[in-house]
PDB file of N, CA and C in Angstrom:
ATOM      1  N   MET K  19      10.085  -7.517   6.841  1.00 87.00           N
ATOM      2  CA  MET K  19       9.575  -8.542   7.732  1.00 87.00           C
ATOM      3  C   MET K  19       8.063  -8.408   7.889  1.00 87.00           C
ATOM      4  N   GLY K  20       7.597  -7.150   7.908  1.00 90.00           N
ATOM      5  CA  GLY K  20       6.160  -6.928   8.038  1.00 90.00           C
ATOM      6  C   GLY K  20       5.388  -7.460   6.844  1.00 90.00           C
ATOM      7  N   ARG K  21       5.906  -7.209   5.662  1.00 89.00           N
ATOM      8  CA  ARG K  21       5.246  -7.699   4.446  1.00 89.00           C
ATOM      9  C   ARG K  21       5.239  -9.221   4.447  1.00 89.00           C
ATOM     10  N   TYR K  22       6.347  -9.831   4.834  1.00 91.00           N
ATOM     11  CA  TYR K  22       6.425 -11.294   4.882  1.00 91.00           C
ATOM     12  C   TYR K  22       5.424 -11.849   5.897  1.00 91.00           C
ATOM     13  N   ALA K  23       5.316 -11.209   7.048  1.00 93.00           N
ATOM     14  CA  ALA K  23       4.377 -11.670   8.081  1.00 93.00           C
ATOM     15  C   ALA K  23       2.944 -11.630   7.561  1.00 93.00           C
ATOM     16  N   ILE K  24       2.592 -10.578   6.848  1.00 93.00           N
ATOM     17  CA  ILE K  24       1.241 -10.495   6.292  1.00 93.00           C
ATOM     18  C   ILE K  24       1.021 -11.586   5.255  1.00 93.00           C
ATOM     19  N   SER K  25       2.049 -11.891   4.468  1.00 90.00           N
ATOM     20  CA  SER K  25       1.898 -12.920   3.433  1.00 90.00           C
ATOM     21  C   SER K  25       1.690 -14.318   4.020  1.00 90.00           C
ATOM     22  N   LEU K  26       1.994 -14.501   5.285  1.00 93.00           N
ATOM     23  CA  LEU K  26       1.800 -15.807   5.931  1.00 93.00           C
ATOM     24  C   LEU K  26       0.372 -16.037   6.407  1.00 93.00           C
ATOM     25  N   ILE K  27      -0.455 -14.993   6.387  1.00 94.00           N
ATOM     26  CA  ILE K  27      -1.856 -15.142   6.798  1.00 94.00           C
ATOM     27  C   ILE K  27      -2.554 -16.044   5.776  1.00 94.00           C
ATOM     28  N   PRO K  28      -3.220 -17.095   6.248  1.00 94.00           N
ATOM     29  CA  PRO K  28      -3.881 -18.014   5.317  1.00 94.00           C
ATOM     30  C   PRO K  28      -4.987 -17.308   4.524  1.00 94.00           C
ATOM     31  N   SER K  29      -5.021 -17.555   3.220  1.00 91.00           N
ATOM     32  CA  SER K  29      -6.034 -16.971   2.348  1.00 91.00           C
ATOM     33  C   SER K  29      -6.466 -18.020   1.339  1.00 91.00           C
ATOM     34  N   LYS K  30      -7.773 -18.206   1.223  1.00 90.00           N
ATOM     35  CA  LYS K  30      -8.292 -19.259   0.339  1.00 90.00           C
ATOM     36  C   LYS K  30      -9.033 -18.662  -0.857  1.00 90.00           C
ATOM     37  N   THR K  31      -8.475 -17.627  -1.451  1.00 90.00           N
ATOM     38  CA  THR K  31      -9.117 -16.992  -2.588  1.00 90.00           C
ATOM     39  C   THR K  31      -8.078 -16.650  -3.647  1.00 90.00           C
ATOM     40  N   THR K  32      -8.546 -16.519  -4.875  1.00 89.00           N
ATOM     41  CA  THR K  32      -7.644 -16.100  -5.943  1.00 89.00           C
ATOM     42  C   THR K  32      -7.427 -14.590  -5.912  1.00 89.00           C
ATOM     43  N   PHE K  33      -8.299 -13.870  -5.210  1.00 95.00           N
ATOM     44  CA  PHE K  33      -8.158 -12.420  -5.123  1.00 95.00           C
ATOM     45  C   PHE K  33      -7.016 -12.089  -4.168  1.00 95.00           C
ATOM     46  N   PRO K  34      -6.081 -11.247  -4.574  1.00 95.00           N
ATOM     47  CA  PRO K  34      -4.884 -10.964  -3.765  1.00 95.00           C
ATOM     48  C   PRO K  34      -5.132  -9.954  -2.625  1.00 95.00           C
ATOM     49  N   PHE K  35      -5.969 -10.341  -1.664  1.00 94.00           N
ATOM     50  CA  PHE K  35      -6.301  -9.465  -0.540  1.00 94.00           C
ATOM     51  C   PHE K  35      -5.083  -9.061   0.283  1.00 94.00           C
ATOM     52  N   LEU K  36      -4.172  -9.985   0.484  1.00 94.00           N
ATOM     53  CA  LEU K  36      -3.028  -9.691   1.362  1.00 94.00           C
ATOM     54  C   LEU K  36      -2.125  -8.612   0.779  1.00 94.00           C
ATOM     55  N   THR K  37      -1.920  -8.641  -0.518  1.00 95.00           N
ATOM     56  CA  THR K  37      -1.129  -7.571  -1.151  1.00 95.00           C
ATOM     57  C   THR K  37      -1.885  -6.257  -1.078  1.00 95.00           C
ATOM     58  N   LEU K  38      -3.188  -6.304  -1.302  1.00 95.00           N
ATOM     59  CA  LEU K  38      -4.013  -5.094  -1.214  1.00 95.00           C
ATOM     60  C   LEU K  38      -3.928  -4.494   0.188  1.00 95.00           C
ATOM     61  N   VAL K  39      -4.076  -5.322   1.205  1.00 95.00           N
ATOM     62  CA  VAL K  39      -3.990  -4.848   2.588  1.00 95.00           C
ATOM     63  C   VAL K  39      -2.604  -4.273   2.883  1.00 95.00           C
ATOM     64  N   THR K  40      -1.571  -4.956   2.441  1.00 95.00           N
ATOM     65  CA  THR K  40      -0.204  -4.473   2.649  1.00 95.00           C
ATOM     66  C   THR K  40      -0.014  -3.092   2.026  1.00 95.00           C
ATOM     67  N   ASN K  41      -0.488  -2.922   0.801  1.00 96.00           N
ATOM     68  CA  ASN K  41      -0.322  -1.638   0.121  1.00 96.00           C
ATOM     69  C   ASN K  41      -1.145  -0.534   0.767  1.00 96.00           C
ATOM     70  N   ILE K  42      -2.329  -0.850   1.265  1.00 96.00           N
ATOM     71  CA  ILE K  42      -3.144   0.156   1.953  1.00 96.00           C
ATOM     72  C   ILE K  42      -2.465   0.579   3.254  1.00 96.00           C
ATOM     73  N   ILE K  43      -1.942  -0.377   4.005  1.00 95.00           N
ATOM     74  CA  ILE K  43      -1.220  -0.047   5.247  1.00 95.00           C
ATOM     75  C   ILE K  43      -0.018   0.841   4.922  1.00 95.00           C
ATOM     76  N   GLY K  44       0.718   0.493   3.873  1.00 95.00           N
ATOM     77  CA  GLY K  44       1.861   1.306   3.462  1.00 95.00           C
ATOM     78  C   GLY K  44       1.456   2.703   3.032  1.00 95.00           C
ATOM     79  N   ALA K  45       0.317   2.821   2.345  1.00 95.00           N
ATOM     80  CA  ALA K  45      -0.172   4.135   1.918  1.00 95.00           C
ATOM     81  C   ALA K  45      -0.546   4.994   3.125  1.00 95.00           C
ATOM     82  N   ILE K  46      -1.198   4.396   4.101  1.00 96.00           N
ATOM     83  CA  ILE K  46      -1.535   5.135   5.325  1.00 96.00           C
ATOM     84  C   ILE K  46      -0.257   5.577   6.022  1.00 96.00           C
ATOM     85  N   ALA K  47       0.716   4.684   6.094  1.00 94.00           N
ATOM     86  CA  ALA K  47       1.983   5.009   6.764  1.00 94.00           C
ATOM     87  C   ALA K  47       2.722   6.143   6.068  1.00 94.00           C
ATOM     88  N   ILE K  48       2.795   6.109   4.739  1.00 93.00           N
ATOM     89  CA  ILE K  48       3.521   7.163   4.034  1.00 93.00           C
ATOM     90  C   ILE K  48       2.783   8.490   4.149  1.00 93.00           C
ATOM     91  N   GLY K  49       1.459   8.451   4.142  1.00 93.00           N
ATOM     92  CA  GLY K  49       0.690   9.679   4.353  1.00 93.00           C
ATOM     93  C   GLY K  49       0.929  10.249   5.735  1.00 93.00           C
ATOM     94  N   PHE K  50       0.993   9.370   6.718  1.00 93.00           N
ATOM     95  CA  PHE K  50       1.248   9.792   8.098  1.00 93.00           C
ATOM     96  C   PHE K  50       2.638  10.414   8.222  1.00 93.00           C
ATOM     97  N   ILE K  51       3.620   9.763   7.618  1.00 90.00           N
ATOM     98  CA  ILE K  51       5.001  10.272   7.671  1.00 90.00           C
ATOM     99  C   ILE K  51       5.087  11.654   7.030  1.00 90.00           C
ATOM    100  N   VAL K  52       4.508  11.807   5.863  1.00 87.00           N
ATOM    101  CA  VAL K  52       4.528  13.107   5.185  1.00 87.00           C
ATOM    102  C   VAL K  52       3.760  14.146   5.998  1.00 87.00           C
ATOM    103  N   GLY K  53       2.648  13.731   6.582  1.00 88.00           N
ATOM    104  CA  GLY K  53       1.864  14.646   7.410  1.00 88.00           C
ATOM    105  C   GLY K  53       2.610  15.100   8.641  1.00 88.00           C
ATOM    106  N   ILE K  54       3.322  14.188   9.287  1.00 85.00           N
ATOM    107  CA  ILE K  54       4.114  14.531  10.477  1.00 85.00           C
ATOM    108  C   ILE K  54       5.190  15.541  10.099  1.00 85.00           C
ATOM    109  N   VAL K  55       5.875  15.292   9.010  1.00 82.00           N
ATOM    110  CA  VAL K  55       6.978  16.163   8.612  1.00 82.00           C
ATOM    111  C   VAL K  55       6.461  17.536   8.187  1.00 82.00           C
ATOM    112  N   SER K  56       5.361  17.568   7.435  1.00 74.00           N
ATOM    113  CA  SER K  56       4.847  18.862   6.986  1.00 74.00           C
ATOM    114  C   SER K  56       4.264  19.663   8.140  1.00 74.00           C
ATOM    115  N   ALA K  57       3.849  18.985   9.188  1.00 61.00           N
ATOM    116  CA  ALA K  57       3.298  19.679  10.354  1.00 61.00           C
ATOM    117  C   ALA K  57       4.407  20.200  11.263  1.00 61.00           C
ATOM    118  N   ARG K  58       5.623  19.781  11.025  1.00 66.00           N
ATOM    119  CA  ARG K  58       6.765  20.204  11.835  1.00 66.00           C
ATOM    120  C   ARG K  58       7.627  21.167  11.023  1.00 66.00           C
ATOM    121  N   ASP K  59       8.858  21.327  11.439  1.00 63.00           N
ATOM    122  CA  ASP K  59       9.733  22.251  10.712  1.00 63.00           C
ATOM    123  C   ASP K  59      10.373  21.588   9.494  1.00 63.00           C
ATOM    124  N   GLU K  60      10.907  22.395   8.635  1.00 63.00           N
ATOM    125  CA  GLU K  60      11.512  21.929   7.391  1.00 63.00           C
ATOM    126  C   GLU K  60      12.787  21.127   7.603  1.00 63.00           C
ATOM    127  N   ALA K  61      13.420  21.228   8.753  1.00 63.00           N
ATOM    128  CA  ALA K  61      14.675  20.517   9.010  1.00 63.00           C
ATOM    129  C   ALA K  61      14.474  19.004   8.994  1.00 63.00           C
ATOM    130  N   MET K  62      13.265  18.536   9.263  1.00 70.00           N
ATOM    131  CA  MET K  62      12.990  17.101   9.274  1.00 70.00           C
ATOM    132  C   MET K  62      12.890  16.517   7.866  1.00 70.00           C
ATOM    133  N   GLN K  63      12.813  17.357   6.842  1.00 68.00           N
ATOM    134  CA  GLN K  63      12.622  16.891   5.468  1.00 68.00           C
ATOM    135  C   GLN K  63      13.730  15.951   5.001  1.00 68.00           C
ATOM    136  N   THR K  64      14.959  16.155   5.467  1.00 68.00           N
ATOM    137  CA  THR K  64      16.067  15.331   4.980  1.00 68.00           C
ATOM    138  C   THR K  64      15.958  13.880   5.430  1.00 68.00           C
ATOM    139  N   GLY K  65      15.494  13.632   6.623  1.00 75.00           N
ATOM    140  CA  GLY K  65      15.376  12.269   7.124  1.00 75.00           C
ATOM    141  C   GLY K  65      14.144  11.538   6.631  1.00 75.00           C
ATOM    142  N   VAL K  66      13.198  12.274   6.069  1.00 81.00           N
ATOM    143  CA  VAL K  66      11.952  11.644   5.654  1.00 81.00           C
ATOM    144  C   VAL K  66      12.147  10.726   4.449  1.00 81.00           C
ATOM    145  N   LEU K  67      13.157  10.971   3.648  1.00 80.00           N
ATOM    146  CA  LEU K  67      13.421  10.119   2.490  1.00 80.00           C
ATOM    147  C   LEU K  67      13.654   8.672   2.919  1.00 80.00           C
ATOM    148  N   PHE K  68      14.367   8.480   4.020  1.00 83.00           N
ATOM    149  CA  PHE K  68      14.589   7.127   4.546  1.00 83.00           C
ATOM    150  C   PHE K  68      13.264   6.444   4.860  1.00 83.00           C
ATOM    151  N   TRP K  69      12.377   7.155   5.527  1.00 85.00           N
ATOM    152  CA  TRP K  69      11.102   6.560   5.936  1.00 85.00           C
ATOM    153  C   TRP K  69      10.176   6.320   4.751  1.00 85.00           C
ATOM    154  N   LYS K  70      10.163   7.257   3.798  1.00 86.00           N
ATOM    155  CA  LYS K  70       9.273   7.097   2.640  1.00 86.00           C
ATOM    156  C   LYS K  70       9.755   6.007   1.694  1.00 86.00           C
ATOM    157  N   THR K  71      11.027   6.054   1.317  1.00 83.00           N
ATOM    158  CA  THR K  71      11.513   5.087   0.330  1.00 83.00           C
ATOM    159  C   THR K  71      12.048   3.817   0.971  1.00 83.00           C
ATOM    160  N   GLY K  72      12.762   3.958   2.062  1.00 84.00           N
ATOM    161  CA  GLY K  72      13.351   2.789   2.703  1.00 84.00           C
ATOM    162  C   GLY K  72      12.335   1.926   3.423  1.00 84.00           C
ATOM    163  N   VAL K  73      11.557   2.528   4.292  1.00 87.00           N
ATOM    164  CA  VAL K  73      10.615   1.752   5.101  1.00 87.00           C
ATOM    165  C   VAL K  73       9.327   1.477   4.327  1.00 87.00           C
ATOM    166  N   CYS K  74       8.639   2.535   3.896  1.00 89.00           N
ATOM    167  CA  CYS K  74       7.364   2.331   3.195  1.00 89.00           C
ATOM    168  C   CYS K  74       7.560   1.674   1.835  1.00 89.00           C
ATOM    169  N   GLY K  75       8.594   2.103   1.117  1.00 87.00           N
ATOM    170  CA  GLY K  75       8.870   1.499  -0.189  1.00 87.00           C
ATOM    171  C   GLY K  75       9.257   0.039  -0.079  1.00 87.00           C
ATOM    172  N   GLY K  76       9.971  -0.306   0.984  1.00 88.00           N
ATOM    173  CA  GLY K  76      10.346  -1.699   1.201  1.00 88.00           C
ATOM    174  C   GLY K  76       9.187  -2.546   1.692  1.00 88.00           C
ATOM    175  N   PHE K  77       8.193  -1.913   2.305  1.00 89.00           N
ATOM    176  CA  PHE K  77       7.041  -2.645   2.840  1.00 89.00           C
ATOM    177  C   PHE K  77       5.985  -2.887   1.768  1.00 89.00           C
ATOM    178  N   THR K  78       5.719  -1.885   0.954  1.00 90.00           N
ATOM    179  CA  THR K  78       4.664  -2.037  -0.049  1.00 90.00           C
ATOM    180  C   THR K  78       5.155  -2.880  -1.217  1.00 90.00           C
ATOM    181  N   THR K  79       4.249  -3.252  -2.073  1.00 87.00           N
ATOM    182  CA  THR K  79       4.546  -4.316  -3.022  1.00 87.00           C
ATOM    183  C   THR K  79       4.040  -4.007  -4.429  1.00 87.00           C
ATOM    184  N   PHE K  80       4.544  -2.948  -5.042  1.00 91.00           N
ATOM    185  CA  PHE K  80       4.050  -2.602  -6.380  1.00 91.00           C
ATOM    186  C   PHE K  80       4.373  -3.687  -7.397  1.00 91.00           C
ATOM    187  N   SER K  81       5.534  -4.272  -7.318  1.00 90.00           N
ATOM    188  CA  SER K  81       5.874  -5.327  -8.282  1.00 90.00           C
ATOM    189  C   SER K  81       4.977  -6.551  -8.084  1.00 90.00           C
ATOM    190  N   THR K  82       4.686  -6.894  -6.850  1.00 91.00           N
ATOM    191  CA  THR K  82       3.794  -8.019  -6.584  1.00 91.00           C
ATOM    192  C   THR K  82       2.383  -7.692  -7.061  1.00 91.00           C
ATOM    193  N   PHE K  83       1.947  -6.467  -6.800  1.00 94.00           N
ATOM    194  CA  PHE K  83       0.638  -6.005  -7.283  1.00 94.00           C
ATOM    195  C   PHE K  83       0.555  -6.168  -8.803  1.00 94.00           C
ATOM    196  N   SER K  84       1.568  -5.742  -9.505  1.00 95.00           N
ATOM    197  CA  SER K  84       1.574  -5.821 -10.967  1.00 95.00           C
ATOM    198  C   SER K  84       1.526  -7.268 -11.442  1.00 95.00           C
ATOM    199  N   LEU K  85       2.313  -8.122 -10.817  1.00 93.00           N
ATOM    200  CA  LEU K  85       2.335  -9.535 -11.183  1.00 93.00           C
ATOM    201  C   LEU K  85       0.986 -10.194 -10.911  1.00 93.00           C
ATOM    202  N   GLU K  86       0.386  -9.887  -9.766  1.00 96.00           N
ATOM    203  CA  GLU K  86      -0.903 -10.490  -9.432  1.00 96.00           C
ATOM    204  C   GLU K  86      -2.014  -9.985 -10.348  1.00 96.00           C
ATOM    205  N   ALA K  87      -1.992  -8.705 -10.688  1.00 97.00           N
ATOM    206  CA  ALA K  87      -2.990  -8.170 -11.622  1.00 97.00           C
ATOM    207  C   ALA K  87      -2.843  -8.864 -12.981  1.00 97.00           C
ATOM    208  N   TYR K  88      -1.614  -8.983 -13.442  1.00 97.00           N
ATOM    209  CA  TYR K  88      -1.352  -9.673 -14.703  1.00 97.00           C
ATOM    210  C   TYR K  88      -1.835 -11.128 -14.632  1.00 97.00           C
ATOM    211  N   GLY K  89      -1.562 -11.791 -13.512  1.00 96.00           N
ATOM    212  CA  GLY K  89      -1.981 -13.177 -13.331  1.00 96.00           C
ATOM    213  C   GLY K  89      -3.487 -13.348 -13.398  1.00 96.00           C
ATOM    214  N   LEU K  90      -4.222 -12.405 -12.819  1.00 97.00           N
ATOM    215  CA  LEU K  90      -5.680 -12.483 -12.875  1.00 97.00           C
ATOM    216  C   LEU K  90      -6.172 -12.350 -14.318  1.00 97.00           C
ATOM    217  N   PHE K  91      -5.577 -11.410 -15.064  1.00 98.00           N
ATOM    218  CA  PHE K  91      -5.962 -11.258 -16.465  1.00 98.00           C
ATOM    219  C   PHE K  91      -5.563 -12.478 -17.288  1.00 98.00           C
ATOM    220  N   GLU K  92      -4.398 -13.031 -16.996  1.00 97.00           N
ATOM    221  CA  GLU K  92      -3.928 -14.215 -17.700  1.00 97.00           C
ATOM    222  C   GLU K  92      -4.865 -15.402 -17.474  1.00 97.00           C
ATOM    223  N   GLN K  93      -5.466 -15.472 -16.289  1.00 97.00           N
ATOM    224  CA  GLN K  93      -6.428 -16.529 -15.964  1.00 97.00           C
ATOM    225  C   GLN K  93      -7.831 -16.195 -16.461  1.00 97.00           C
ATOM    226  N   LYS K  94      -7.944 -15.094 -17.182  1.00 97.00           N
ATOM    227  CA  LYS K  94      -9.214 -14.616 -17.729  1.00 97.00           C
ATOM    228  C   LYS K  94     -10.199 -14.193 -16.631  1.00 97.00           C
ATOM    229  N   LEU K  95      -9.666 -13.806 -15.492  1.00 97.00           N
ATOM    230  CA  LEU K  95     -10.477 -13.274 -14.396  1.00 97.00           C
ATOM    231  C   LEU K  95     -10.483 -11.748 -14.523  1.00 97.00           C
ATOM    232  N   TYR K  96     -11.094 -11.286 -15.600  1.00 98.00           N
ATOM    233  CA  TYR K  96     -11.023  -9.868 -15.952  1.00 98.00           C
ATOM    234  C   TYR K  96     -11.716  -8.976 -14.922  1.00 98.00           C
ATOM    235  N   LEU K  97     -12.846  -9.394 -14.420  1.00 97.00           N
ATOM    236  CA  LEU K  97     -13.562  -8.599 -13.428  1.00 97.00           C
ATOM    237  C   LEU K  97     -12.738  -8.478 -12.142  1.00 97.00           C
ATOM    238  N   GLN K  98     -12.192  -9.602 -11.677  1.00 97.00           N
ATOM    239  CA  GLN K  98     -11.347  -9.570 -10.478  1.00 97.00           C
ATOM    240  C   GLN K  98     -10.095  -8.729 -10.696  1.00 97.00           C
ATOM    241  N   GLY K  99      -9.485  -8.849 -11.859  1.00 97.00           N
ATOM    242  CA  GLY K  99      -8.292  -8.063 -12.171  1.00 97.00           C
ATOM    243  C   GLY K  99      -8.584  -6.575 -12.179  1.00 97.00           C
ATOM    244  N   GLY K 100      -9.669  -6.197 -12.836  1.00 98.00           N
ATOM    245  CA  GLY K 100     -10.054  -4.788 -12.872  1.00 98.00           C
ATOM    246  C   GLY K 100     -10.416  -4.263 -11.499  1.00 98.00           C
ATOM    247  N   LEU K 101     -11.139  -5.075 -10.737  1.00 98.00           N
ATOM    248  CA  LEU K 101     -11.511  -4.693  -9.369  1.00 98.00           C
ATOM    249  C   LEU K 101     -10.272  -4.530  -8.497  1.00 98.00           C
ATOM    250  N   TYR K 102      -9.329  -5.432  -8.639  1.00 98.00           N
ATOM    251  CA  TYR K 102      -8.086  -5.368  -7.870  1.00 98.00           C
ATOM    252  C   TYR K 102      -7.308  -4.094  -8.174  1.00 98.00           C
ATOM    253  N   ILE K 103      -7.194  -3.763  -9.443  1.00 98.00           N
ATOM    254  CA  ILE K 103      -6.482  -2.548  -9.834  1.00 98.00           C
ATOM    255  C   ILE K 103      -7.202  -1.311  -9.308  1.00 98.00           C
ATOM    256  N   ALA K 104      -8.521  -1.263  -9.510  1.00 98.00           N
ATOM    257  CA  ALA K 104      -9.296  -0.102  -9.062  1.00 98.00           C
ATOM    258  C   ALA K 104      -9.243   0.052  -7.543  1.00 98.00           C
ATOM    259  N   LEU K 105      -9.451  -1.047  -6.825  1.00 97.00           N
ATOM    260  CA  LEU K 105      -9.402  -0.990  -5.353  1.00 97.00           C
ATOM    261  C   LEU K 105      -8.020  -0.577  -4.860  1.00 97.00           C
ATOM    262  N   SER K 106      -6.985  -1.102  -5.492  1.00 97.00           N
ATOM    263  CA  SER K 106      -5.624  -0.775  -5.078  1.00 97.00           C
ATOM    264  C   SER K 106      -5.353   0.718  -5.218  1.00 97.00           C
ATOM    265  N   VAL K 107      -5.692   1.262  -6.372  1.00 97.00           N
ATOM    266  CA  VAL K 107      -5.416   2.684  -6.615  1.00 97.00           C
ATOM    267  C   VAL K 107      -6.273   3.562  -5.709  1.00 97.00           C
ATOM    268  N   ILE K 108      -7.570   3.315  -5.684  1.00 98.00           N
ATOM    269  CA  ILE K 108      -8.481   4.162  -4.902  1.00 98.00           C
ATOM    270  C   ILE K 108      -8.188   4.047  -3.409  1.00 98.00           C
ATOM    271  N   CYS K 109      -8.072   2.828  -2.904  1.00 97.00           N
ATOM    272  CA  CYS K 109      -7.854   2.645  -1.464  1.00 97.00           C
ATOM    273  C   CYS K 109      -6.498   3.185  -1.016  1.00 97.00           C
ATOM    274  N   CYS K 110      -5.486   3.053  -1.849  1.00 96.00           N
ATOM    275  CA  CYS K 110      -4.170   3.562  -1.457  1.00 96.00           C
ATOM    276  C   CYS K 110      -4.132   5.089  -1.465  1.00 96.00           C
ATOM    277  N   ILE K 111      -4.810   5.717  -2.415  1.00 97.00           N
ATOM    278  CA  ILE K 111      -4.893   7.181  -2.390  1.00 97.00           C
ATOM    279  C   ILE K 111      -5.669   7.633  -1.159  1.00 97.00           C
ATOM    280  N   LEU K 112      -6.768   6.969  -0.859  1.00 98.00           N
ATOM    281  CA  LEU K 112      -7.524   7.290   0.358  1.00 98.00           C
ATOM    282  C   LEU K 112      -6.691   7.020   1.610  1.00 98.00           C
ATOM    283  N   GLY K 113      -5.861   5.993   1.561  1.00 97.00           N
ATOM    284  CA  GLY K 113      -4.973   5.686   2.682  1.00 97.00           C
ATOM    285  C   GLY K 113      -3.975   6.805   2.932  1.00 97.00           C
ATOM    286  N   VAL K 114      -3.406   7.349   1.866  1.00 96.00           N
ATOM    287  CA  VAL K 114      -2.477   8.479   2.016  1.00 96.00           C
ATOM    288  C   VAL K 114      -3.204   9.665   2.645  1.00 96.00           C
ATOM    289  N   ILE K 115      -4.405   9.945   2.161  1.00 96.00           N
ATOM    290  CA  ILE K 115      -5.184  11.053   2.712  1.00 96.00           C
ATOM    291  C   ILE K 115      -5.464  10.828   4.194  1.00 96.00           C
ATOM    292  N   CYS K 116      -5.886   9.627   4.558  1.00 96.00           N
ATOM    293  CA  CYS K 116      -6.156   9.308   5.966  1.00 96.00           C
ATOM    294  C   CYS K 116      -4.900   9.440   6.817  1.00 96.00           C
ATOM    295  N   GLY K 117      -3.784   8.928   6.313  1.00 96.00           N
ATOM    296  CA  GLY K 117      -2.524   9.022   7.054  1.00 96.00           C
ATOM    297  C   GLY K 117      -2.126  10.457   7.313  1.00 96.00           C
ATOM    298  N   LYS K 118      -2.267  11.307   6.287  1.00 94.00           N
ATOM    299  CA  LYS K 118      -1.928  12.719   6.463  1.00 94.00           C
ATOM    300  C   LYS K 118      -2.855  13.378   7.473  1.00 94.00           C
ATOM    301  N   LYS K 119      -4.131  13.055   7.421  1.00 94.00           N
ATOM    302  CA  LYS K 119      -5.076  13.638   8.370  1.00 94.00           C
ATOM    303  C   LYS K 119      -4.794  13.177   9.796  1.00 94.00           C
ATOM    304  N   LEU K 120      -4.361  11.950   9.967  1.00 94.00           N
ATOM    305  CA  LEU K 120      -4.003  11.438  11.297  1.00 94.00           C
ATOM    306  C   LEU K 120      -2.793  12.171  11.877  1.00 94.00           C
ATOM    307  N   ALA K 121      -1.918  12.625  10.997  1.00 91.00           N
ATOM    308  CA  ALA K 121      -0.674  13.247  11.450  1.00 91.00           C
ATOM    309  C   ALA K 121      -0.806  14.731  11.765  1.00 91.00           C
ATOM    310  N   LEU K 122      -1.803  15.359  11.200  1.00 82.00           N
ATOM    311  CA  LEU K 122      -1.920  16.811  11.384  1.00 82.00           C
ATOM    312  C   LEU K 122      -2.345  17.158  12.805  1.00 82.00           C
ATOM    313  N   PRO K 123      -1.757  18.211  13.345  1.00 74.00           N
ATOM    314  CA  PRO K 123      -2.146  18.621  14.705  1.00 74.00           C
ATOM    315  C   PRO K 123      -3.595  19.095  14.721  1.00 74.00           C
ATOM    316  N   ARG K 124      -4.229  18.877  15.807  1.00 66.00           N
ATOM    317  CA  ARG K 124      -5.650  19.250  15.920  1.00 66.00           C
ATOM    318  C   ARG K 124      -5.793  20.593  16.568  1.00 66.00           C
TER     319      ARG K 124
END
């Protein structure tokens, strides 16, 4: 439902910002979940699979990302396609790092 709600935000560009934002939010969330679990005891590890694959995996959009990247290249928007791929990978890795840092006890 969250991914669908984000997709309803009006966007007047060929660049797939909404998918990028969705994936970054999901990356932060999965980093936070992993950080919370690693900061606690090992007994929580069994339930984390639900949150990582069920919730975060269901929220993020790798297949949509792939289709949109392909679409940009198909339209000969090579710079936008490359930028989209690079931003997606870099920002999502940074999102995981940020999420984990948010979860760690101070």
